[in-house]
Amino acid sequence: MPLAAHSHWTMTFFAVALTLLAGAEGLMVAGIGYPATDLAAPESLVVVHLVVIGWLSLAMSGALLQFVPVLVSRPLAFAPLALPVLVTIVVGLAALVAGFSVLAGWTDWTLDLMPVAGLLITAGFTVLALMLAGTMGGAGLVQPFGRFVAVGLASLMAALASGTAFAAIFAGRADWLAAASLLPEGTRFHALLGLGGWLGLTAFGVGYRLFAMFLLSPDPPRRRMAAVLACGAIALLAAGAGLAALGAGLDPGDLVEAAAVGALALAALLHGRDVVMLYRVRHRKGLEINMRASIGAVAALGIGAALLPPAVLFGASERVVAALVFLLVFGWLSGLTLAQLVKIVSFMTWLEAYGGQIGRRRVPQVGALVAMPRTAIWLALHFAGVVAGTLALAIGAAGSFRLAILACLAGTAGLAVELVRVRRLCDVEPSLRPPVDARTRILLPPRPPRRTDDAPITTTHQLDRRP
């Protein structure tokens, strides 16, 4: 499979995602959103959607566009649509934030922006799902990874449908839906589908592949991965049933939510057990920075998954539940994504810069593109902020929470600078850097390979892709 068959816009997805994460963290540092306001306040919803759609979903989309073709050994389907997908989602997210700003009283624009935003975001992710489904085809579902992605995409579609309905209700354009009590009761199931189904289950599938690849570990037995997927699917069916009941004017009760949260937590704990096994049986003795940082993310997953179900079941205070959700979102999902971005970006940059030179000249190792000590500092700063932020939310210390998020923001900014340095090959030995006109571009697609008369162009299927 030639490099041209992969997505050319993965770096752009990552750059936009990091920018929106920094924007959300900046708003929290400024005291906008929870805990300064109510959890369901428009100000909080601005921050939540910047993090969930702008940061996590775009980063996940960029990674899937790159890895799904590799894992199923097929070209990316409808590859030219990657950039329109990104633009559509970002424009839709901007319209959604503008709509929430109207509800918050920041602007006096029209609320009709909200249903438009819902349609744009839905359209963007629907095309993305078609690209991934078209790439995987039937062959992708044979692999456990493909099944996790398929269930994750199904959850994404359900979350988008409910989110679009909420947007129409906010705009006063769907009174018949408002009468069905979808708001605010339906938001808990919407969150379970988006965070637990789309982001959570897909992260499980991606994690199985990346952890095994980067640790040089054998894949876990399929029956163990199947158990994780089954628990996740049960949870998402419960969440979908809860939403359907509300749509039909019925009260699903707290038991449905507790069942969904409990099944997702069990899936998370089983996945965490498998990840610990991958670390124990690894053939790579020395851990690289991305895998060291991922230990913190897995620990956050274990703590959050173990404590969140009893907190929901026994009616813990809102601040305790919010603290555990924050731990899962910023400690596990964000921490894991930031850590793996370091490896993914450096590996892709290495392929672009040196893939065609293997066997013709000396090339650096992938790890030589990353300044490990500085990168470790930024990741440590992020996780320190997550720990402090979780504790601050749990005890209701809003001022301390802003200071903790400031640490996370510093870590995000530092990592962004390091990733730019990776793209520019700043930390590579000068004698091993390619000519200036042949170096990788920070955001734009790689330059077409230059043909020479004495050597064929090397394509990625000829390369050993192991990190």
Coordinates of C-alpha atoms in Angstrom, one line a residue:
M1 CA 0.0 0.0 0.0
P2 CA 1.7 3.2 -1.0
L3 CA 1.9 6.1 1.4
A4 CA -0.4 8.1 -0.9
A5 CA -3.2 5.7 -0.1
H6 CA -3.2 6.9 3.5
S7 CA -4.9 10.0 4.8
H8 CA -2.8 13.1 4.0
W9 CA -4.6 15.2 6.6
T10 CA -3.9 13.4 9.9
M11 CA -1.5 16.0 11.1
T12 CA -4.1 18.7 10.4
F13 CA -6.6 16.8 12.5
F14 CA -4.1 16.5 15.3
A15 CA -3.2 20.2 15.2
V16 CA -6.8 21.4 15.2
A17 CA -7.6 19.0 18.1
L18 CA -4.6 20.2 20.2
T19 CA -5.6 23.8 19.5
L20 CA -9.2 23.2 20.7
L21 CA -7.9 21.4 23.8
A22 CA -5.8 24.4 24.7
G23 CA -8.8 26.6 24.1
A24 CA -11.0 24.6 26.4
E25 CA -8.3 24.5 29.1
G26 CA -7.8 28.3 28.7
L27 CA -11.6 28.8 29.3
M28 CA -11.4 26.7 32.5
V29 CA -8.4 28.6 33.7
A30 CA -10.4 31.8 33.2
G31 CA -13.1 30.4 35.4
I32 CA -15.6 29.6 32.7
G33 CA -17.7 26.5 33.1
Y34 CA -18.0 24.0 35.9
P35 CA -17.3 24.3 38.8
A36 CA -17.7 28.1 38.5
T37 CA -21.2 27.5 37.0
D38 CA -23.7 24.6 37.1
L39 CA -22.7 21.4 35.3
A40 CA -25.6 21.9 32.8
A41 CA -25.1 25.6 32.3
P42 CA -24.3 26.8 28.7
E43 CA -20.9 27.9 29.8
S44 CA -20.1 24.4 30.9
L45 CA -21.5 22.9 27.7
V46 CA -19.1 25.1 25.7
V47 CA -16.1 23.6 27.5
V48 CA -17.5 20.0 27.4
H49 CA -18.1 20.1 23.6
L50 CA -14.8 21.7 22.9
V51 CA -13.1 18.8 24.8
V52 CA -15.3 15.9 23.6
I53 CA -15.8 16.9 19.9
G54 CA -13.0 19.4 19.3
W55 CA -10.2 17.6 21.1
L56 CA -10.9 13.9 21.7
S57 CA -13.1 13.1 18.7
L58 CA -10.9 15.0 16.1
A59 CA -7.8 13.3 17.5
M60 CA -9.5 9.9 17.4
S61 CA -10.7 10.6 13.8
G62 CA -7.2 11.5 12.6
A63 CA -5.7 8.4 14.2
L64 CA -8.4 6.1 12.7
L65 CA -7.9 7.6 9.2
Q66 CA -4.3 6.7 9.5
F67 CA -4.4 3.3 11.2
V68 CA -7.5 1.6 9.8
P69 CA -6.0 1.3 6.3
V70 CA -2.8 -0.1 7.8
L71 CA -4.5 -2.6 10.0
V72 CA -6.8 -4.0 7.3
S73 CA -4.1 -3.6 4.5
R74 CA -6.5 -1.6 2.3
P75 CA -6.4 1.9 0.9
L76 CA -8.4 4.5 2.7
A77 CA -11.8 4.7 1.1
F78 CA -12.9 8.1 -0.2
A79 CA -9.6 9.6 0.9
P80 CA -10.2 13.0 -0.7
L81 CA -13.1 13.6 1.7
A82 CA -10.8 13.8 4.8
L83 CA -10.3 17.5 4.6
P84 CA -14.0 18.3 3.9
V85 CA -14.9 16.1 6.9
L86 CA -12.5 18.1 9.2
V87 CA -13.8 21.5 7.9
T88 CA -17.5 20.5 8.3
I89 CA -17.0 19.3 11.9
V90 CA -15.0 22.4 12.9
V91 CA -17.6 24.8 11.3
G92 CA -20.4 22.8 13.0
L93 CA -18.6 23.0 16.4
A94 CA -18.1 26.7 16.0
A95 CA -21.8 27.1 15.3
L96 CA -22.6 25.0 18.4
V97 CA -20.4 27.1 20.6
A98 CA -22.0 30.2 19.1
G99 CA -25.4 28.8 20.0
F100 CA -24.4 28.0 23.6
S101 CA -23.0 31.6 23.8
V102 CA -26.5 32.8 23.0
L103 CA -28.0 30.7 25.8
A104 CA -25.3 32.0 28.1
G105 CA -26.1 35.6 27.3
W106 CA -22.7 36.3 25.8
T107 CA -24.2 37.2 22.3
D108 CA -27.6 38.0 20.8
W109 CA -27.2 35.8 17.7
T110 CA -30.0 33.5 16.6
L111 CA -30.5 30.2 18.3
D112 CA -31.1 28.7 14.9
L113 CA -27.3 28.2 14.9
M114 CA -27.8 25.2 17.1
P115 CA -29.8 22.8 14.8
V116 CA -27.5 23.9 11.9
A117 CA -24.5 23.0 14.1
G118 CA -26.1 19.6 14.8
L119 CA -26.6 18.9 11.2
L120 CA -23.1 19.9 10.2
I121 CA -21.4 17.9 12.9
T122 CA -23.6 14.9 12.1
A123 CA -22.8 15.2 8.4
G124 CA -19.0 15.4 9.0
F125 CA -18.9 12.4 11.3
T126 CA -21.3 10.4 9.1
V127 CA -18.9 10.8 6.2
L128 CA -16.0 9.9 8.4
A129 CA -17.9 6.7 9.4
L130 CA -18.5 5.9 5.8
M131 CA -14.9 6.3 5.0
L132 CA -13.8 4.0 7.8
A133 CA -16.6 1.4 7.2
G134 CA -15.7 1.4 3.5
T135 CA -12.1 0.9 4.3
M136 CA -12.7 -2.0 6.7
G137 CA -15.4 -3.7 4.7
G138 CA -16.2 -7.2 5.9
A139 CA -12.5 -8.0 6.4
G140 CA -12.2 -5.4 9.2
L141 CA -14.9 -7.0 11.3
V142 CA -12.9 -10.3 11.4
Q143 CA -10.4 -8.5 13.6
P144 CA -11.2 -7.6 17.2
F145 CA -9.9 -4.1 16.5
G146 CA -12.4 -3.7 13.7
R147 CA -15.3 -4.8 15.9
F148 CA -14.4 -2.2 18.6
V149 CA -14.3 0.5 15.9
A150 CA -17.6 -0.7 14.4
V151 CA -19.4 -0.6 17.8
G152 CA -17.8 2.8 18.5
L153 CA -19.1 4.2 15.2
A154 CA -22.6 2.9 16.0
S155 CA -22.5 4.7 19.3
L156 CA -21.2 7.8 17.6
M157 CA -24.2 7.8 15.3
A158 CA -26.6 7.4 18.3
A159 CA -24.9 10.2 20.2
L160 CA -25.1 12.5 17.1
A161 CA -28.8 11.8 16.6
S162 CA -29.6 12.6 20.3
G163 CA -27.3 15.6 20.2
T164 CA -29.0 17.0 17.1
A165 CA -32.3 16.5 18.8
F166 CA -31.1 18.4 21.9
A167 CA -29.8 21.3 19.6
A168 CA -33.3 21.5 17.9
I169 CA -35.0 21.6 21.4
F170 CA -32.6 24.4 22.6
A171 CA -33.5 26.4 19.5
G172 CA -37.2 25.9 20.1
R173 CA -37.6 24.0 16.8
A174 CA -38.8 20.7 18.2
D175 CA -41.5 21.2 20.7
W176 CA -42.7 17.6 20.2
L177 CA -39.3 16.3 21.3
A178 CA -39.2 18.7 24.3
A179 CA -42.5 17.2 25.4
A180 CA -40.8 13.8 25.4
S181 CA -38.6 14.9 28.3
L182 CA -35.4 14.3 26.3
L183 CA -33.9 17.3 28.1
P184 CA -32.4 17.2 30.6
E185 CA -33.0 13.5 31.4
G186 CA -31.5 12.3 28.1
T187 CA -28.2 14.0 28.5
R188 CA -26.8 11.2 30.8
F189 CA -27.5 8.6 28.1
H190 CA -26.1 10.9 25.4
A191 CA -22.9 11.3 27.4
L192 CA -22.7 7.5 27.9
L193 CA -23.0 6.9 24.2
G194 CA -20.5 9.6 23.3
L195 CA -17.9 9.2 26.0
G196 CA -18.3 5.5 26.8
G197 CA -19.3 4.1 23.4
W198 CA -17.6 6.2 20.7
L199 CA -14.5 7.4 22.6
G200 CA -14.2 4.7 25.2
L201 CA -14.8 1.5 23.2
T202 CA -12.8 2.8 20.2
A203 CA -9.9 3.7 22.5
F204 CA -10.0 0.1 23.8
G205 CA -9.7 -1.2 20.3
V206 CA -6.9 1.2 19.3
G207 CA -5.2 0.6 22.7
Y208 CA -5.1 -3.2 22.1
R209 CA -3.3 -2.6 18.8
L210 CA -1.0 0.2 19.9
F211 CA 0.0 -1.3 23.2
A212 CA 0.8 -4.7 21.6
M213 CA 2.8 -3.0 18.8
F214 CA 4.8 -0.5 20.9
L215 CA 5.5 -3.1 23.7
L216 CA 6.3 -5.9 21.3
S217 CA 3.7 -8.0 23.1
P218 CA 1.5 -10.8 21.8
D219 CA -2.1 -9.8 21.4
P220 CA -4.4 -10.8 24.3
P221 CA -6.6 -13.9 23.7
R222 CA -9.6 -13.1 21.5
R223 CA -12.0 -14.4 24.1
R224 CA -10.8 -11.8 26.6
M225 CA -11.2 -9.0 24.1
A226 CA -14.6 -10.4 23.1
A227 CA -15.7 -10.2 26.8
V228 CA -14.7 -6.5 26.9
L229 CA -16.6 -5.8 23.7
A230 CA -19.7 -7.7 25.0
C231 CA -19.8 -5.7 28.2
G232 CA -19.4 -2.4 26.3
A233 CA -22.1 -3.4 23.8
I234 CA -24.5 -4.3 26.7
A235 CA -23.9 -0.9 28.3
L236 CA -24.5 0.9 25.0
L237 CA -27.7 -1.0 24.4
A238 CA -28.9 0.0 27.9
A239 CA -28.0 3.7 27.1
G240 CA -29.8 3.5 23.8
A241 CA -32.8 1.9 25.5
G242 CA -32.9 4.7 28.0
L243 CA -32.9 7.3 25.3
A244 CA -35.6 5.4 23.3
A245 CA -37.8 5.2 26.5
L246 CA -37.5 9.0 27.0
G247 CA -38.4 9.5 23.4
A248 CA -41.5 7.4 23.8
G249 CA -42.5 9.4 26.9
L250 CA -41.6 6.7 29.4
D251 CA -39.4 7.0 32.5
P252 CA -36.4 4.6 32.2
G253 CA -35.6 5.0 35.8
D254 CA -32.1 5.2 37.5
L255 CA -31.6 1.4 37.1
V256 CA -31.0 1.7 33.4
E257 CA -28.3 4.3 33.8
A258 CA -26.7 2.3 36.7
A259 CA -26.7 -0.8 34.4
A260 CA -25.1 1.1 31.6
V261 CA -22.4 2.7 33.8
G262 CA -21.7 -0.6 35.5
A263 CA -21.3 -2.6 32.3
L264 CA -19.0 0.1 30.9
A265 CA -17.0 0.1 34.1
L266 CA -16.6 -3.7 33.9
A267 CA -15.5 -3.4 30.3
A268 CA -12.9 -0.8 31.4
L269 CA -11.6 -2.9 34.2
L270 CA -11.3 -6.0 32.0
H271 CA -9.5 -3.9 29.4
G272 CA -7.2 -2.5 32.1
R273 CA -6.4 -6.1 33.2
D274 CA -5.4 -6.9 29.6
V275 CA -3.2 -3.8 29.3
V276 CA -1.4 -4.8 32.5
M277 CA -0.8 -8.2 31.0
L278 CA 0.6 -6.6 27.8
Y279 CA 3.1 -4.7 29.9
R280 CA 4.1 -7.9 31.8
V281 CA 4.7 -10.1 28.8
R282 CA 6.4 -7.4 26.6
H283 CA 9.5 -8.2 24.7
R284 CA 10.7 -4.5 24.7
K285 CA 12.5 -4.2 28.0
G286 CA 13.0 -0.4 28.0
L287 CA 9.8 1.6 27.9
E288 CA 9.7 4.6 25.6
I289 CA 8.2 7.9 26.8
N290 CA 4.7 7.2 25.3
M291 CA 4.4 3.9 27.0
R292 CA 5.6 5.3 30.4
A293 CA 3.1 8.1 30.2
S294 CA 0.4 5.6 29.3
I295 CA 0.8 3.9 32.7
G296 CA -0.7 7.0 34.2
A297 CA -3.6 6.9 31.8
V298 CA -4.3 3.3 32.6
A299 CA -4.2 4.0 36.3
A300 CA -6.7 6.8 35.8
L301 CA -9.0 4.4 33.9
G302 CA -8.7 1.8 36.7
I303 CA -9.5 4.3 39.5
G304 CA -12.3 6.0 37.6
A305 CA -13.9 2.8 36.4
A306 CA -13.8 1.3 39.9
L307 CA -15.3 4.3 41.7
L308 CA -17.8 5.8 39.3
P309 CA -20.5 3.1 39.4
P310 CA -20.8 3.1 43.2
A311 CA -20.8 6.9 43.1
V312 CA -23.7 6.9 40.7
L313 CA -25.6 4.0 42.4
F314 CA -25.4 5.4 45.9
G315 CA -26.1 8.9 44.9
A316 CA -22.8 10.6 45.6
S317 CA -22.6 14.4 45.4
E318 CA -22.4 16.0 42.0
R319 CA -18.9 17.2 42.7
V320 CA -17.6 13.7 43.4
V321 CA -19.2 12.3 40.2
A322 CA -17.8 15.3 38.2
A323 CA -14.3 14.6 39.7
L324 CA -14.4 11.0 38.6
V325 CA -15.6 11.9 35.1
F326 CA -12.8 14.5 34.9
L327 CA -10.3 11.8 35.9
L328 CA -11.5 9.6 33.1
V329 CA -11.7 12.3 30.4
F330 CA -8.4 14.1 31.2
G331 CA -6.5 11.4 33.0
W332 CA -7.3 8.4 30.8
L333 CA -8.6 9.6 27.4
S334 CA -6.6 12.8 27.2
G335 CA -3.5 11.4 28.9
L336 CA -3.5 8.4 26.6
T337 CA -4.0 10.5 23.5
L338 CA -1.3 13.0 24.4
A339 CA 1.2 10.2 25.1
Q340 CA 0.5 8.3 21.9
L341 CA 0.5 11.4 19.8
V342 CA 4.2 11.7 20.6
K343 CA 4.9 8.3 19.1
I344 CA 2.4 8.5 16.2
V345 CA 3.6 11.9 15.0
S346 CA 7.3 11.0 15.3
F347 CA 6.7 7.7 13.5
M348 CA 4.7 9.3 10.7
T349 CA 7.3 12.0 10.4
W350 CA 10.1 9.5 10.2
L351 CA 8.2 7.6 7.4
E352 CA 7.7 10.8 5.4
A353 CA 11.3 12.0 5.8
Y354 CA 13.3 8.8 5.7
G355 CA 11.0 6.1 4.3
G356 CA 12.4 6.5 0.8
Q357 CA 16.0 6.6 1.9
I358 CA 16.3 3.3 3.7
G359 CA 19.1 1.2 2.2
R360 CA 20.6 4.2 0.4
R361 CA 22.0 6.2 3.3
R362 CA 22.2 6.2 7.1
V363 CA 18.9 7.2 8.7
P364 CA 18.1 8.0 12.4
Q365 CA 15.9 5.9 14.6
V366 CA 12.4 7.0 15.2
G367 CA 13.2 7.9 18.8
A368 CA 15.9 10.3 17.7
L369 CA 13.2 12.7 16.5
V370 CA 11.8 13.2 20.0
A371 CA 13.5 15.2 22.8
M372 CA 12.6 12.6 25.5
P373 CA 13.5 14.6 28.7
R374 CA 11.5 17.7 27.7
T375 CA 8.6 15.6 26.5
A376 CA 8.5 13.7 29.8
I377 CA 8.3 17.0 31.7
W378 CA 5.3 18.2 29.7
L379 CA 3.5 14.9 30.1
A380 CA 4.3 14.9 33.8
L381 CA 2.9 18.4 34.1
H382 CA -0.3 17.2 32.5
F383 CA -0.8 14.3 34.8
A384 CA 0.1 16.4 37.9
G385 CA -2.6 18.8 36.8
V386 CA -5.1 16.0 36.4
V387 CA -4.4 14.6 39.9
A388 CA -4.7 18.1 41.5
G389 CA -7.8 18.9 39.4
T390 CA -9.6 15.7 40.4
L391 CA -8.9 16.4 44.1
A392 CA -10.0 20.0 43.8
L393 CA -13.3 19.1 42.1
A394 CA -14.0 16.4 44.7
I395 CA -13.6 18.9 47.6
G396 CA -15.2 21.8 45.7
A397 CA -12.1 24.0 45.6
A398 CA -12.8 26.0 42.4
G399 CA -9.7 28.2 42.7
S400 CA -7.4 25.2 43.1
F401 CA -9.1 23.6 40.1
R402 CA -8.1 26.6 37.9
L403 CA -4.5 26.3 39.1
A404 CA -4.6 22.6 38.3
I405 CA -5.9 23.2 34.8
L406 CA -3.2 25.8 34.3
A407 CA -0.7 23.0 34.8
C408 CA -2.6 20.9 32.2
L409 CA -2.6 23.9 29.8
A410 CA 1.2 24.3 30.2
G411 CA 1.7 20.6 29.5
T412 CA -0.5 20.8 26.4
A413 CA 1.3 23.9 25.1
G414 CA 4.7 22.3 25.8
L415 CA 3.8 19.1 24.0
A416 CA 2.5 21.0 21.0
V417 CA 5.8 22.8 20.7
E418 CA 7.6 19.4 20.9
L419 CA 5.4 18.0 18.2
V420 CA 6.3 20.9 15.9
R421 CA 9.9 20.3 16.6
V422 CA 9.5 16.7 15.7
R423 CA 7.9 17.7 12.4
R424 CA 10.8 20.1 11.7
L425 CA 13.4 17.4 12.7
C426 CA 14.9 19.9 15.1
D427 CA 16.3 17.3 17.4
V428 CA 17.8 15.1 14.7
E429 CA 21.6 15.1 14.2
P430 CA 22.2 17.8 11.5
S431 CA 24.1 15.4 9.2
L432 CA 21.0 13.1 9.1
R433 CA 18.5 15.8 8.2
P434 CA 17.2 15.8 4.6
P435 CA 17.6 18.8 2.4
V436 CA 15.3 21.7 3.4
D437 CA 13.1 21.3 0.3
A438 CA 12.5 17.6 1.2
R439 CA 11.6 18.0 4.8
T440 CA 8.2 17.3 6.2
R441 CA 5.6 20.0 6.4
I442 CA 4.0 20.7 9.8
L443 CA 0.4 20.6 8.7
L444 CA 0.1 20.1 5.0
P445 CA 0.2 16.7 3.3
P446 CA 3.7 15.2 2.5
R447 CA 5.3 16.3 -0.7
P448 CA 5.1 13.9 -3.6
P449 CA 8.2 11.7 -3.7
R450 CA 10.9 12.8 -6.1
R451 CA 11.6 10.2 -8.8
T452 CA 15.2 9.5 -9.7
D453 CA 16.5 7.5 -12.7
D454 CA 18.7 5.2 -10.6
A455 CA 16.3 4.1 -7.9
P456 CA 12.6 3.3 -7.6
I457 CA 10.4 5.1 -5.1
T458 CA 10.1 3.2 -1.9
T459 CA 6.5 2.7 -0.7
T460 CA 5.3 1.9 2.7
H461 CA 4.4 -1.7 1.9
Q462 CA 8.1 -2.3 1.4
L463 CA 9.0 -1.0 4.8
D464 CA 9.1 -2.6 8.2
R465 CA 6.5 -0.6 10.0
R466 CA 7.4 -1.7 13.4
P467 CA 8.4 1.3 15.6

